[in-house]
PDB file of C-alpha atoms in Angstrom:
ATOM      1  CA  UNK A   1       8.022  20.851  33.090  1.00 48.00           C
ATOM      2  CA  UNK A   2       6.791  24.376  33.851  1.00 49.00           C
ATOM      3  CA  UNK A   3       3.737  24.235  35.786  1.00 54.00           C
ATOM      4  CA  UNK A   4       0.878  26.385  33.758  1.00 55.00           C
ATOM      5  CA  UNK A   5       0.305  29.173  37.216  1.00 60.00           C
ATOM      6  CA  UNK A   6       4.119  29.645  37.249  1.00 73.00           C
ATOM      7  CA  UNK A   7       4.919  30.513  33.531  1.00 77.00           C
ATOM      8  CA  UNK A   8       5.386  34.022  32.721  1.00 83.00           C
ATOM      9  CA  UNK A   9       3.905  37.085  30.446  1.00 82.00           C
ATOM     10  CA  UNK A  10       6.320  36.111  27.584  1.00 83.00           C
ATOM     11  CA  UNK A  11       6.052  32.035  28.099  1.00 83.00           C
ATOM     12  CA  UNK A  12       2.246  32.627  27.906  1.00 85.00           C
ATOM     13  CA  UNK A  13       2.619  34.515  24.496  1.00 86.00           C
ATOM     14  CA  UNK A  14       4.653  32.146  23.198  1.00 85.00           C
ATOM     15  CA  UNK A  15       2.496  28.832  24.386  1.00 85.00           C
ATOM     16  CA  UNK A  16      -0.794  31.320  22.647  1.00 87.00           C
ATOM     17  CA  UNK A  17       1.288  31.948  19.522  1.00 88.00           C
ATOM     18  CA  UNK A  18       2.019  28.166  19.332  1.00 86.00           C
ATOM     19  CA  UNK A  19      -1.249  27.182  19.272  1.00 89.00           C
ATOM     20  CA  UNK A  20      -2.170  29.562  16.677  1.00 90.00           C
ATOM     21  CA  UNK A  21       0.054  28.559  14.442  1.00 89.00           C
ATOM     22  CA  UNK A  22      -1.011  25.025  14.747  1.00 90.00           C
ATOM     23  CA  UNK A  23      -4.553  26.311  15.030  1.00 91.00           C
ATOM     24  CA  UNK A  24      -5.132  26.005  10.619  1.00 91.00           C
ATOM     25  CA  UNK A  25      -3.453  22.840  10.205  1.00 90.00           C
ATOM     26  CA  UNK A  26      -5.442  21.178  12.907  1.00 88.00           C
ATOM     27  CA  UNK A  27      -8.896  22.844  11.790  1.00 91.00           C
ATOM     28  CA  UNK A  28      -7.740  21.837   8.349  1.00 92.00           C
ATOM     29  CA  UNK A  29      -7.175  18.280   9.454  1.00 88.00           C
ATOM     30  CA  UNK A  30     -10.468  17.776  11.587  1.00 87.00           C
ATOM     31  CA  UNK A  31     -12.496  19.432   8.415  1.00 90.00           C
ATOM     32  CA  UNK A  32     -10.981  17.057   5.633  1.00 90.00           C
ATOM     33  CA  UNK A  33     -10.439  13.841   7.722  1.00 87.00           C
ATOM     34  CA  UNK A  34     -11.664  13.370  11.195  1.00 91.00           C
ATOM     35  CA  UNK A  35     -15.340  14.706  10.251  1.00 93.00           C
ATOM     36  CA  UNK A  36     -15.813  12.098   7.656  1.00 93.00           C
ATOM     37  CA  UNK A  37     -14.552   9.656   9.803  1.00 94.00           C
ATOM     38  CA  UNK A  38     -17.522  10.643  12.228  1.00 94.00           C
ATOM     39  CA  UNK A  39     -19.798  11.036   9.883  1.00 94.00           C
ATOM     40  CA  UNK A  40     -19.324   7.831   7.950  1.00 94.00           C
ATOM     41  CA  UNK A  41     -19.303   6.022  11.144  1.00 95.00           C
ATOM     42  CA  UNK A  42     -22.836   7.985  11.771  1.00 95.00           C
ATOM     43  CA  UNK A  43     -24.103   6.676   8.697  1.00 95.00           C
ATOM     44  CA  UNK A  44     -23.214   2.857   9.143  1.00 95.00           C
ATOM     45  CA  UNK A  45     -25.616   2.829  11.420  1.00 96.00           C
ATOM     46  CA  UNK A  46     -28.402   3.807   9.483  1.00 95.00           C
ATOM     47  CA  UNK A  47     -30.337   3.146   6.104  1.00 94.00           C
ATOM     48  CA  UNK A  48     -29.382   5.784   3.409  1.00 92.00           C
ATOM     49  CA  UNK A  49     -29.471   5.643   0.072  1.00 88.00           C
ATOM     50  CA  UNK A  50     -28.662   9.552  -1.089  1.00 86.00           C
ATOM     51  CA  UNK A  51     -32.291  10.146  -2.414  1.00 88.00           C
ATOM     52  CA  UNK A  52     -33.940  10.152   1.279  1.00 89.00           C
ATOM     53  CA  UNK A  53     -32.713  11.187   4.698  1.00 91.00           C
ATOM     54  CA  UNK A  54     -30.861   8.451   6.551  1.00 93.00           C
ATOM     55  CA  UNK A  55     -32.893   5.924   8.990  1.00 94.00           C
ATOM     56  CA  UNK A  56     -31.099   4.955  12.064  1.00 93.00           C
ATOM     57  CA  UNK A  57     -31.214   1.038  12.300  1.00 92.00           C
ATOM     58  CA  UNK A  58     -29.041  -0.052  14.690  1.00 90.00           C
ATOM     59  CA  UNK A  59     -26.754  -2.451  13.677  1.00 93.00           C
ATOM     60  CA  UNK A  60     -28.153  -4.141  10.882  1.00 94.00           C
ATOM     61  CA  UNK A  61     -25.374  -2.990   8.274  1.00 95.00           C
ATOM     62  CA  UNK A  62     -23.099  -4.801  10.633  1.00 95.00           C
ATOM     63  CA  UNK A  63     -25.433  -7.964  11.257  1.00 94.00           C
ATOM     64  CA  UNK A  64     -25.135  -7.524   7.070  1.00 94.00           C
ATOM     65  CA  UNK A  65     -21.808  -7.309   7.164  1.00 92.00           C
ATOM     66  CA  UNK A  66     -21.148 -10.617   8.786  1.00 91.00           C
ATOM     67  CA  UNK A  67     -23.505 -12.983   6.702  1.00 92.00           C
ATOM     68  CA  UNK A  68     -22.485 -11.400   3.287  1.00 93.00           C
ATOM     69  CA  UNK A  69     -20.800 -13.788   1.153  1.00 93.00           C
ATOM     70  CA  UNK A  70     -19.763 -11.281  -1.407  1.00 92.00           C
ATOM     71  CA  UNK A  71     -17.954  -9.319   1.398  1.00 93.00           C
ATOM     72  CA  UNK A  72     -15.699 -12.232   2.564  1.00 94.00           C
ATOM     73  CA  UNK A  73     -14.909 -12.495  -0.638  1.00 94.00           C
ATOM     74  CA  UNK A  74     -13.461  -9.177  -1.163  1.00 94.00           C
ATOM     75  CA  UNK A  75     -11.801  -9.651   2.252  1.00 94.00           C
ATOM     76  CA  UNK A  76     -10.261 -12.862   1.142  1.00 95.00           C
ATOM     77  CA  UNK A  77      -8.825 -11.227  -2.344  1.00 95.00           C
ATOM     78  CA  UNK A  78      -7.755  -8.347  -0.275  1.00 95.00           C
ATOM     79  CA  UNK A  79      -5.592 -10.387   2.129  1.00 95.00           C
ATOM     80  CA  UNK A  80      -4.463 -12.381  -0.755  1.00 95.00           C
ATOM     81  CA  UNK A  81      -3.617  -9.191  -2.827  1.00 95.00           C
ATOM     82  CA  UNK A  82      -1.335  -8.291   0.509  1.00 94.00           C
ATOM     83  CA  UNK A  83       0.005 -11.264   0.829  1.00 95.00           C
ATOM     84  CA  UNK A  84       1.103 -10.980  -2.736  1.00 95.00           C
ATOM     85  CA  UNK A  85       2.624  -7.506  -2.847  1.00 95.00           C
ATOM     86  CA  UNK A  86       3.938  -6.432   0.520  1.00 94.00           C
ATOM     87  CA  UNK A  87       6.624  -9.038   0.664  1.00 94.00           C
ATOM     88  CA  UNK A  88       7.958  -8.306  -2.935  1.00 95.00           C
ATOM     89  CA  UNK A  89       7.587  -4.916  -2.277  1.00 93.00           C
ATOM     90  CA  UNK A  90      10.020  -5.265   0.161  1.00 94.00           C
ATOM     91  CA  UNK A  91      12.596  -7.549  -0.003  1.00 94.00           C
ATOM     92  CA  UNK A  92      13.134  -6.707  -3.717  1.00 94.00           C
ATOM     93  CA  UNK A  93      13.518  -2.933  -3.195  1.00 93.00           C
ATOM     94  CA  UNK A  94      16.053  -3.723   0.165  1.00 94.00           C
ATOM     95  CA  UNK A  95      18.300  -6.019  -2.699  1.00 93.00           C
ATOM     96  CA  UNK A  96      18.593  -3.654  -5.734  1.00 92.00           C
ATOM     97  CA  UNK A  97      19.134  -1.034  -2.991  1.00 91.00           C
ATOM     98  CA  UNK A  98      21.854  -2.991  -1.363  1.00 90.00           C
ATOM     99  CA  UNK A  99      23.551  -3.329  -4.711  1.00 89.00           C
ATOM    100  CA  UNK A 100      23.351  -0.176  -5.983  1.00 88.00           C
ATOM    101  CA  UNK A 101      24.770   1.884  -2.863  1.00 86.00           C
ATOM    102  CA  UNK A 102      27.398  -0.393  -3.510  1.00 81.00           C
ATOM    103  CA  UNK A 103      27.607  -0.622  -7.385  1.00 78.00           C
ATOM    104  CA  UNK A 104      31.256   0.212  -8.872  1.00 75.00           C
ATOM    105  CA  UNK A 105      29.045   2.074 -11.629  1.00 76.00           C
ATOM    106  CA  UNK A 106      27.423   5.356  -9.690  1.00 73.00           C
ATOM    107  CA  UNK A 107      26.000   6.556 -13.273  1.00 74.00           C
ATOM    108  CA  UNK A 108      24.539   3.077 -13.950  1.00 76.00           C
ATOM    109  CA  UNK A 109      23.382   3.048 -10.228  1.00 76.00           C
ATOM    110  CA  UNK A 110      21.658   6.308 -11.300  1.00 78.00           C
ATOM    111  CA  UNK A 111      20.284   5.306 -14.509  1.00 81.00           C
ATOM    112  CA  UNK A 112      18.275   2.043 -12.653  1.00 81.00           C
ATOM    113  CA  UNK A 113      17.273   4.193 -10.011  1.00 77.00           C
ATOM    114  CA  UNK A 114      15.472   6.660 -12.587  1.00 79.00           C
ATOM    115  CA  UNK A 115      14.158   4.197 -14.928  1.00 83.00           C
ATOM    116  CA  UNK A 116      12.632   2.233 -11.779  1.00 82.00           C
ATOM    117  CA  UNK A 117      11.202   5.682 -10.190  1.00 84.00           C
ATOM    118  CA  UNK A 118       9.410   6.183 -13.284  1.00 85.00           C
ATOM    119  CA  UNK A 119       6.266   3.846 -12.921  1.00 87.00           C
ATOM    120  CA  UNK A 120       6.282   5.829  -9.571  1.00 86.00           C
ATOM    121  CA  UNK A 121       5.070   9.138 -11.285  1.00 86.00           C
ATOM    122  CA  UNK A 122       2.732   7.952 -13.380  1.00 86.00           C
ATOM    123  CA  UNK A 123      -1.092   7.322 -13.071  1.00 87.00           C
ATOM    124  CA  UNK A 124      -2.379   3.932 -11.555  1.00 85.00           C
ATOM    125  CA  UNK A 125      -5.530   4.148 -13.768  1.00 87.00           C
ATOM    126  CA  UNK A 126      -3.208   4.904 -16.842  1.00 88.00           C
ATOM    127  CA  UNK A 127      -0.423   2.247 -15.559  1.00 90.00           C
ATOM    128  CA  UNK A 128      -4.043  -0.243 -15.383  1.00 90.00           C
ATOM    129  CA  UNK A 129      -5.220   0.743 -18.892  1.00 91.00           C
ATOM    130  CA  UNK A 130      -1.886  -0.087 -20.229  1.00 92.00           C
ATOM    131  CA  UNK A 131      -1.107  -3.349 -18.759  1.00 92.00           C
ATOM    132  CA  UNK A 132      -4.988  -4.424 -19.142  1.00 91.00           C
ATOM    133  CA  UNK A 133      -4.071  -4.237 -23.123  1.00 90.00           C
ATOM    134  CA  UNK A 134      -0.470  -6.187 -22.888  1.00 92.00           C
ATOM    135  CA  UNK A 135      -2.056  -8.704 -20.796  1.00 92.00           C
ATOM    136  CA  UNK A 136      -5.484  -8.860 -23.139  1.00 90.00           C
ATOM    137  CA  UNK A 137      -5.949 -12.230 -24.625  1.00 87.00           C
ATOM    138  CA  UNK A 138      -6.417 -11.562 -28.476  1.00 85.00           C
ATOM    139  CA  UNK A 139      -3.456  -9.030 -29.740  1.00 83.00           C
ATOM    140  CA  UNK A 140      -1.691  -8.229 -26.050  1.00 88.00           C
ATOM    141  CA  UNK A 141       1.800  -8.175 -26.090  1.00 90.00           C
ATOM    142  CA  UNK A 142       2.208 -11.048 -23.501  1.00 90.00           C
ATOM    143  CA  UNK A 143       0.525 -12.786 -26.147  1.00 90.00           C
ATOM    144  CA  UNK A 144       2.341 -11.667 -29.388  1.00 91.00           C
ATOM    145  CA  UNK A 145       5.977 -12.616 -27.541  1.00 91.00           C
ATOM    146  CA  UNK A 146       4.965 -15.693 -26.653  1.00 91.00           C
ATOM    147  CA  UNK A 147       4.363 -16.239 -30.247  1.00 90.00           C
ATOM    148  CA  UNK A 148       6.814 -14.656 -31.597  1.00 90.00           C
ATOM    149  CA  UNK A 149       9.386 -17.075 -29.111  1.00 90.00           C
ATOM    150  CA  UNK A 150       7.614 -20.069 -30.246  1.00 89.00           C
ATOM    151  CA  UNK A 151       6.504 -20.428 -26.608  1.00 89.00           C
ATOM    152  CA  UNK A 152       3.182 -21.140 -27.015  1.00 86.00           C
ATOM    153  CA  UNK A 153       1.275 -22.390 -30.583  1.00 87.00           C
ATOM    154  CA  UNK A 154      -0.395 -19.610 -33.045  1.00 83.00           C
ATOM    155  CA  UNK A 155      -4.098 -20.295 -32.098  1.00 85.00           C
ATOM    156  CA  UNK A 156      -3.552 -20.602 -28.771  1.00 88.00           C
ATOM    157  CA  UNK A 157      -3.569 -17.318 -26.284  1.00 89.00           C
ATOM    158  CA  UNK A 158      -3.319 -16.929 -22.811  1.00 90.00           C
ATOM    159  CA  UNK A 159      -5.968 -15.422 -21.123  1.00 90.00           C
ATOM    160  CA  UNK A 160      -4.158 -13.922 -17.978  1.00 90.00           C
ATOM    161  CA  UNK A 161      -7.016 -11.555 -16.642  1.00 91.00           C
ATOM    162  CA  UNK A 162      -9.706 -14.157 -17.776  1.00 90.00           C
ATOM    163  CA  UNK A 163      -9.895 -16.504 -14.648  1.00 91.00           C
ATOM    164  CA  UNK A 164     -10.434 -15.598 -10.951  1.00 91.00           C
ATOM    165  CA  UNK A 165      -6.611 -16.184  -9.757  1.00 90.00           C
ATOM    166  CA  UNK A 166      -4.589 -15.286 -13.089  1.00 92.00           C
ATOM    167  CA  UNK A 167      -6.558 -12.176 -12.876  1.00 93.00           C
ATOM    168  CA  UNK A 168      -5.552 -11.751  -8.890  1.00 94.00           C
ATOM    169  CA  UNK A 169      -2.265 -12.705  -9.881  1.00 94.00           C
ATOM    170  CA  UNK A 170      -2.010 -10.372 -12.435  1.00 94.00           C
ATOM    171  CA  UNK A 171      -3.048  -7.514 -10.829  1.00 94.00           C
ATOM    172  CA  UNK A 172      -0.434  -8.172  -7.816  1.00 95.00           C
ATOM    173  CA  UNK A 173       2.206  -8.538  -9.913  1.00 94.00           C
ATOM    174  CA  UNK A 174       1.864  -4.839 -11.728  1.00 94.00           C
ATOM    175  CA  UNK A 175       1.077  -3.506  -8.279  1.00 94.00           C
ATOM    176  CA  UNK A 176       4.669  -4.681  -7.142  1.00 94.00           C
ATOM    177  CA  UNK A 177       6.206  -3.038 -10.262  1.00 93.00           C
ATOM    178  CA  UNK A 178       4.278   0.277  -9.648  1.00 92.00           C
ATOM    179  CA  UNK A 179       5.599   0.353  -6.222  1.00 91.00           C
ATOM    180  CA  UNK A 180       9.212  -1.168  -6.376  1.00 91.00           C
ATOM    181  CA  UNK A 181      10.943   2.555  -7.132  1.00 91.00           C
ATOM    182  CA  UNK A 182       8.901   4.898  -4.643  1.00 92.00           C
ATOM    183  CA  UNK A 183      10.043   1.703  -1.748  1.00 93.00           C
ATOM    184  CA  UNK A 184      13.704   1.597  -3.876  1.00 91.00           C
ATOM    185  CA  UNK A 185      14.134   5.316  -2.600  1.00 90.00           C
ATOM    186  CA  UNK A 186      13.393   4.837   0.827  1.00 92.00           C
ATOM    187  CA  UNK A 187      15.810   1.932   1.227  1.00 93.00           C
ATOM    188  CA  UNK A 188      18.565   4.103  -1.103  1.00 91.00           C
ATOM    189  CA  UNK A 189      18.465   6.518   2.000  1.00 91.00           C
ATOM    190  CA  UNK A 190      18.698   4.463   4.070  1.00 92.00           C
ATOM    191  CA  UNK A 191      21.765   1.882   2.739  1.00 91.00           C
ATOM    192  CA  UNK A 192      23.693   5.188   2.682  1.00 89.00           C
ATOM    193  CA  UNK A 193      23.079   6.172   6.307  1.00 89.00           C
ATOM    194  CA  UNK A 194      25.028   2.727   6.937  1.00 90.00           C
ATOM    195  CA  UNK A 195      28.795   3.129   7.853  1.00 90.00           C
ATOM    196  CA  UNK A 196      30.810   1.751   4.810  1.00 88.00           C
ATOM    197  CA  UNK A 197      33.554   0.912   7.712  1.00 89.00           C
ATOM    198  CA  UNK A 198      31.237  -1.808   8.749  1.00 89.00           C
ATOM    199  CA  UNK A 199      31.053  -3.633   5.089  1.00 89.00           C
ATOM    200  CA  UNK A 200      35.431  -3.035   4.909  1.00 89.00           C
ATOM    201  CA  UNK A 201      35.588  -5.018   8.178  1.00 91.00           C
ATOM    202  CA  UNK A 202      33.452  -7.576   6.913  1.00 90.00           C
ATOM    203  CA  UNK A 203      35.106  -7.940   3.872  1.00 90.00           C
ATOM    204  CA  UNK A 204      38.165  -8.275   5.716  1.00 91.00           C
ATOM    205  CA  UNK A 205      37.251 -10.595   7.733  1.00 89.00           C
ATOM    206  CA  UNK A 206      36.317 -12.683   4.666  1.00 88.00           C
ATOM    207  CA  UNK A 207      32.368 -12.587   4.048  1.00 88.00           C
ATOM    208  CA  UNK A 208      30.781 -12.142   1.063  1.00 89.00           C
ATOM    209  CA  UNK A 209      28.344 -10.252  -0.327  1.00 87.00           C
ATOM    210  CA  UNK A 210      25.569 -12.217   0.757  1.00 90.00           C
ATOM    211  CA  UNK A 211      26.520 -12.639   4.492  1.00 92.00           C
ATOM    212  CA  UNK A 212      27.388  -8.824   4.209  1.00 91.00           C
ATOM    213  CA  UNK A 213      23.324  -7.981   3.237  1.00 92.00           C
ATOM    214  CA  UNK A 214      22.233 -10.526   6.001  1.00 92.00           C
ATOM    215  CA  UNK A 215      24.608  -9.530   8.633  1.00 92.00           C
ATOM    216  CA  UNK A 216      25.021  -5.788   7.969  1.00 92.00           C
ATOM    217  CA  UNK A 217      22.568  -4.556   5.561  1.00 92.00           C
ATOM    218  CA  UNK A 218      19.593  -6.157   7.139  1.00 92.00           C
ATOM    219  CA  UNK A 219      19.428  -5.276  10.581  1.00 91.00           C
ATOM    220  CA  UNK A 220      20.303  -1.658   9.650  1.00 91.00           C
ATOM    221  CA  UNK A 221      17.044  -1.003   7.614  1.00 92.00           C
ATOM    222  CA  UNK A 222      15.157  -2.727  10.271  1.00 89.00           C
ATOM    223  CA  UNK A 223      13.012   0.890  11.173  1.00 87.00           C
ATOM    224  CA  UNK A 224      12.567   1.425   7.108  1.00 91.00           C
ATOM    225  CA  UNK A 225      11.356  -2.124   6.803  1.00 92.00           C
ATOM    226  CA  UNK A 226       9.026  -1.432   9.264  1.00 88.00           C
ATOM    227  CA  UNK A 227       7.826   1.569   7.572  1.00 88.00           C
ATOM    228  CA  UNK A 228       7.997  -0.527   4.290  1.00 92.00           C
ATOM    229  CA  UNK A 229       5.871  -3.086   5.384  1.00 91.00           C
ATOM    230  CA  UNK A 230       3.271  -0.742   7.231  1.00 89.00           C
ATOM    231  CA  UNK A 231       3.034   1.350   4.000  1.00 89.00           C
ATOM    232  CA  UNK A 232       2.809  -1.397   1.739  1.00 92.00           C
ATOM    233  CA  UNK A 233      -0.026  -3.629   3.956  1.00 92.00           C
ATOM    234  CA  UNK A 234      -2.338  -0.076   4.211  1.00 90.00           C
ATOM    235  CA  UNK A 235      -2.005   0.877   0.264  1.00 91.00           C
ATOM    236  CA  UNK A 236      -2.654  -3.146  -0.373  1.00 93.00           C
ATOM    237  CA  UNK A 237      -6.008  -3.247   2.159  1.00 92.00           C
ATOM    238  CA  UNK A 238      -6.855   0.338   0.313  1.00 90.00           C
ATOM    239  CA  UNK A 239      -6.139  -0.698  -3.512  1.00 92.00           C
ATOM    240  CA  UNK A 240      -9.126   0.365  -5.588  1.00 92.00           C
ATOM    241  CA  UNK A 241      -7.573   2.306  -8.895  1.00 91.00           C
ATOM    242  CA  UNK A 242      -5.117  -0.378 -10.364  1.00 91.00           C
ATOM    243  CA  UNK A 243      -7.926  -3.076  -9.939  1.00 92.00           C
ATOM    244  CA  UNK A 244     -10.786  -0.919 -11.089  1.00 92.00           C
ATOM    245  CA  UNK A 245      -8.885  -0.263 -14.313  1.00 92.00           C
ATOM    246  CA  UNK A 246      -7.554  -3.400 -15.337  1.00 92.00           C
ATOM    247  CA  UNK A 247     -10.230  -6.125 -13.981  1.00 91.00           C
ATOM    248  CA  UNK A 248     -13.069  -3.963 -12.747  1.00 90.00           C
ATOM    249  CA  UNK A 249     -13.252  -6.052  -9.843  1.00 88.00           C
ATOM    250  CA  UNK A 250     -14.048  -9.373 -12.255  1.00 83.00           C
ATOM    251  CA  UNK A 251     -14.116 -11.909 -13.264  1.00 90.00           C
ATOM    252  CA  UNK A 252     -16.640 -13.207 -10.909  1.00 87.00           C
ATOM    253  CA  UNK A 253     -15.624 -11.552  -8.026  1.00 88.00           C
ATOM    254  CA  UNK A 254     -11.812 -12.774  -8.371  1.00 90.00           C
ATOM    255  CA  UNK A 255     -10.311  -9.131  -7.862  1.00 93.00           C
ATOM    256  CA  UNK A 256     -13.104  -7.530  -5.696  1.00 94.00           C
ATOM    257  CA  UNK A 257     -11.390  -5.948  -2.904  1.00 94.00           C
ATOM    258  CA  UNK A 258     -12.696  -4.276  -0.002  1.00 95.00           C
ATOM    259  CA  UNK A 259     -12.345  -1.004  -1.506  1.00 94.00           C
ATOM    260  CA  UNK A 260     -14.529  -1.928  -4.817  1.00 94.00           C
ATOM    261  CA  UNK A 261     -16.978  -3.706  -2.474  1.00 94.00           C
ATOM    262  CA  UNK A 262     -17.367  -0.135  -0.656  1.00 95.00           C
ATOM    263  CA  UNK A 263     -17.979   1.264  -4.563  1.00 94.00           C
ATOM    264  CA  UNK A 264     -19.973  -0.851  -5.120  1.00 93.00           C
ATOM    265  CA  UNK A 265     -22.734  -1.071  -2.600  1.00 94.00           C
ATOM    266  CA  UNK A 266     -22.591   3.169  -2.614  1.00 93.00           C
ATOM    267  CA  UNK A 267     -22.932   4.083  -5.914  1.00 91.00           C
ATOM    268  CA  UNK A 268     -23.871   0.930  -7.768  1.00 91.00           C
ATOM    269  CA  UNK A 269     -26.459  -0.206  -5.181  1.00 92.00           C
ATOM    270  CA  UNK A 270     -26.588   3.063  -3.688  1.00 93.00           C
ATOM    271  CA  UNK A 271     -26.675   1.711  -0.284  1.00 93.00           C
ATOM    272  CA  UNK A 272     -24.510   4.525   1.513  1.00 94.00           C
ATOM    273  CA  UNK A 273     -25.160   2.842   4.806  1.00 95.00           C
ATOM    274  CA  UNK A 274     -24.270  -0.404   4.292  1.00 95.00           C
ATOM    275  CA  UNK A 275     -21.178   1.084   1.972  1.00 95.00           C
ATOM    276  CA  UNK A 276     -20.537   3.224   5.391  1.00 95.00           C
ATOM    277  CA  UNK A 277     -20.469  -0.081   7.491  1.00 95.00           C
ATOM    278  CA  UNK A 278     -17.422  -1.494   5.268  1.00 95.00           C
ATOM    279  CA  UNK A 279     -15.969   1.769   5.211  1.00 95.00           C
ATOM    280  CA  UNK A 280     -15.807   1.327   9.296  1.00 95.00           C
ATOM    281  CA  UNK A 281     -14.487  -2.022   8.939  1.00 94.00           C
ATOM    282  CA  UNK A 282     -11.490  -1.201   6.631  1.00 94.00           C
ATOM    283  CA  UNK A 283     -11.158   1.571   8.711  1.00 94.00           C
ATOM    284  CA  UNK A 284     -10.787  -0.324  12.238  1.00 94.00           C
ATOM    285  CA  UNK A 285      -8.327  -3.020  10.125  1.00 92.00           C
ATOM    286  CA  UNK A 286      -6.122  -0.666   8.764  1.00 90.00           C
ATOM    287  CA  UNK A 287      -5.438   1.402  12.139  1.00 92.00           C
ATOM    288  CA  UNK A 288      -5.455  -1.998  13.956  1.00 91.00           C
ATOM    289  CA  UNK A 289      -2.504  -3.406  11.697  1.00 87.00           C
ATOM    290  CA  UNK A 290      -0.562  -0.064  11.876  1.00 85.00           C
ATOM    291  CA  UNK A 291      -0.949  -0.575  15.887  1.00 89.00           C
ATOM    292  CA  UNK A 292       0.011  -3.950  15.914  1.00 87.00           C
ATOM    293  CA  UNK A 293       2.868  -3.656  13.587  1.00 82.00           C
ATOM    294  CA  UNK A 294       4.652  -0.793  15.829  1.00 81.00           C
ATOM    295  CA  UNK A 295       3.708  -2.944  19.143  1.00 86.00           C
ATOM    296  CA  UNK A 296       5.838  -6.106  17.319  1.00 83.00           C
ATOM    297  CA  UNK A 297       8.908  -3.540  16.021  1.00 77.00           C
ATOM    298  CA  UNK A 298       8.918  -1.942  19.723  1.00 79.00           C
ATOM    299  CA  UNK A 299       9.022  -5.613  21.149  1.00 79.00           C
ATOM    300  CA  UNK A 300      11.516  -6.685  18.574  1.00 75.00           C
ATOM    301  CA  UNK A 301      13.626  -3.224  19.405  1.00 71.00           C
ATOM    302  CA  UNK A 302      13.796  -4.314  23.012  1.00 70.00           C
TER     303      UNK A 302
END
């Protein structure tokens, strides 16, 4: 590397140039993200409740934080939630991937693809208005097919967002089905990038499809699965929109993520500082997973 007293006239141009280019972006980036970030940590450590100026207090929001029972709870529903979604999320894009890269039937292939991408595209809060009224307990279509199939009696419904874990259930199940196409893409990529040579020789060599997606297909999306997985764990620990509109956090607390918690206790309770505290917890967890997960994949790589 060139040391900085040897460059010359033009090389320091350039390196000035560079860094005005970058110069918006980053001023952009510190305004919109890493201020807040400050700021909200600023706040946790006081009490604030928008009307007044904010009163430094040490740590109580933290001392709070750690005897609140209605904040394990959300952090128990929120792990839950991820353990609910991120796996499906995954391994059931990788399959339908698998099989269509390889599908006899490219227009087919196609047609899937779209009609799964489509959920994608639209609006979590519409996609949690709509399934909140096929899932409702008096008219929902859940309901109305199971009585239509003779599945369940006429006066009897099912109540699926009426108790704590059908409700939690519920909620993780649409969340896979919103998510399945925008992870389907990824894993279309990168099924393709895989040399088709290596699926002939298998196929040669007598193994079927399902050794071919263990042996082959599998360790060849290892980085996307990765990604997958580190995607899928942040947007679960940060869900707030699909829950909001199809359970409101209810009932009793069954769906009340971290998220809704931090909703909550700002604008419901209007304790900002307190609301700033979980904000800085989520905060630490979600940069603390992404760490950890690329520590284990670089370990793994080795």
């Amino acid at each position: 590397m060139t040391k900085p007293q040897n460059l010359t006239f033009k090389e320091r141009v350039d390196r000035a140039s560079g860094i005005l280019y970058v110069l918006p972006s980053f001023s952009i980036l510190c305004l919109i993200a890493v201020v807040p970030i400050i700021y909200t940590a600023y706040l946790s450590f006081t009490t604030y409740d928008v009307f007044s100026a904010p009163v430094p207090n040490g740590v109580e929001n933290y001392r709070q934080l750690l005897h609140d029972e209605n904040f394990r709870l959300a952090l128990l529903n929120t792990v839950i939630f991820t353990a609910l979604t991120v796996p499906f999320q995954t391994i059931i894009p990788m399959i339908l991937a698998d099989q269509l890269v390889r599908s006899d039937h490219p227009k087919l292939s196609g047609f899937v693809r779209s009609t799964l991408f489509i959920p994608v595209v639209a609006s979590l809060i519409l996609v949690g208005m709509v399934w909140q009224y096929m899932l409702a307990a008096n008219g929902g279509t859940f309901n109305e097919m199971l009585h239509f199939f003779h599945l369940i009696s006429d006066d009897y419904n099912i109540n699926f967002l009426g108790t704590r874990t059908g409700a939690l259930f519920a909620v993780a199940f649409v969340s896979i089905w919103k998510h399945i196409g925008y992870f389907l893409v990824i894993f279309y990529a990168g099924v393709q990038d895989i040399p088709r040579e290596r699926y002939e020789a298998a196929r040669v060599d007598g193994a079927n499809r399902v050794q071919q997606f263990i042996h082959i297909t599998m360790p060849g999306l290892r980085p996307i699965t990765f990604l997958v997985v580190i995607l899928g764990t942040i947007w679960s620990f940060q869900v707030f929109d699909l829950v909001y509109s199809m359970t409101g956090g209810g009932p009793a607390g069954g769906t009340t993520t971290i998220v809704i918690s931090i909703f909550e206790e700002g604008f419901k309770n209007m304790q900002m500082g307190y609301a700033s505290a979980i904000s800085m917890f989520l905060f630490v967890c979600v940069v603390g997973i992404s760490v950890a997960q690329q520590l284990i994949y670089k370990r793994i790589e080795k």
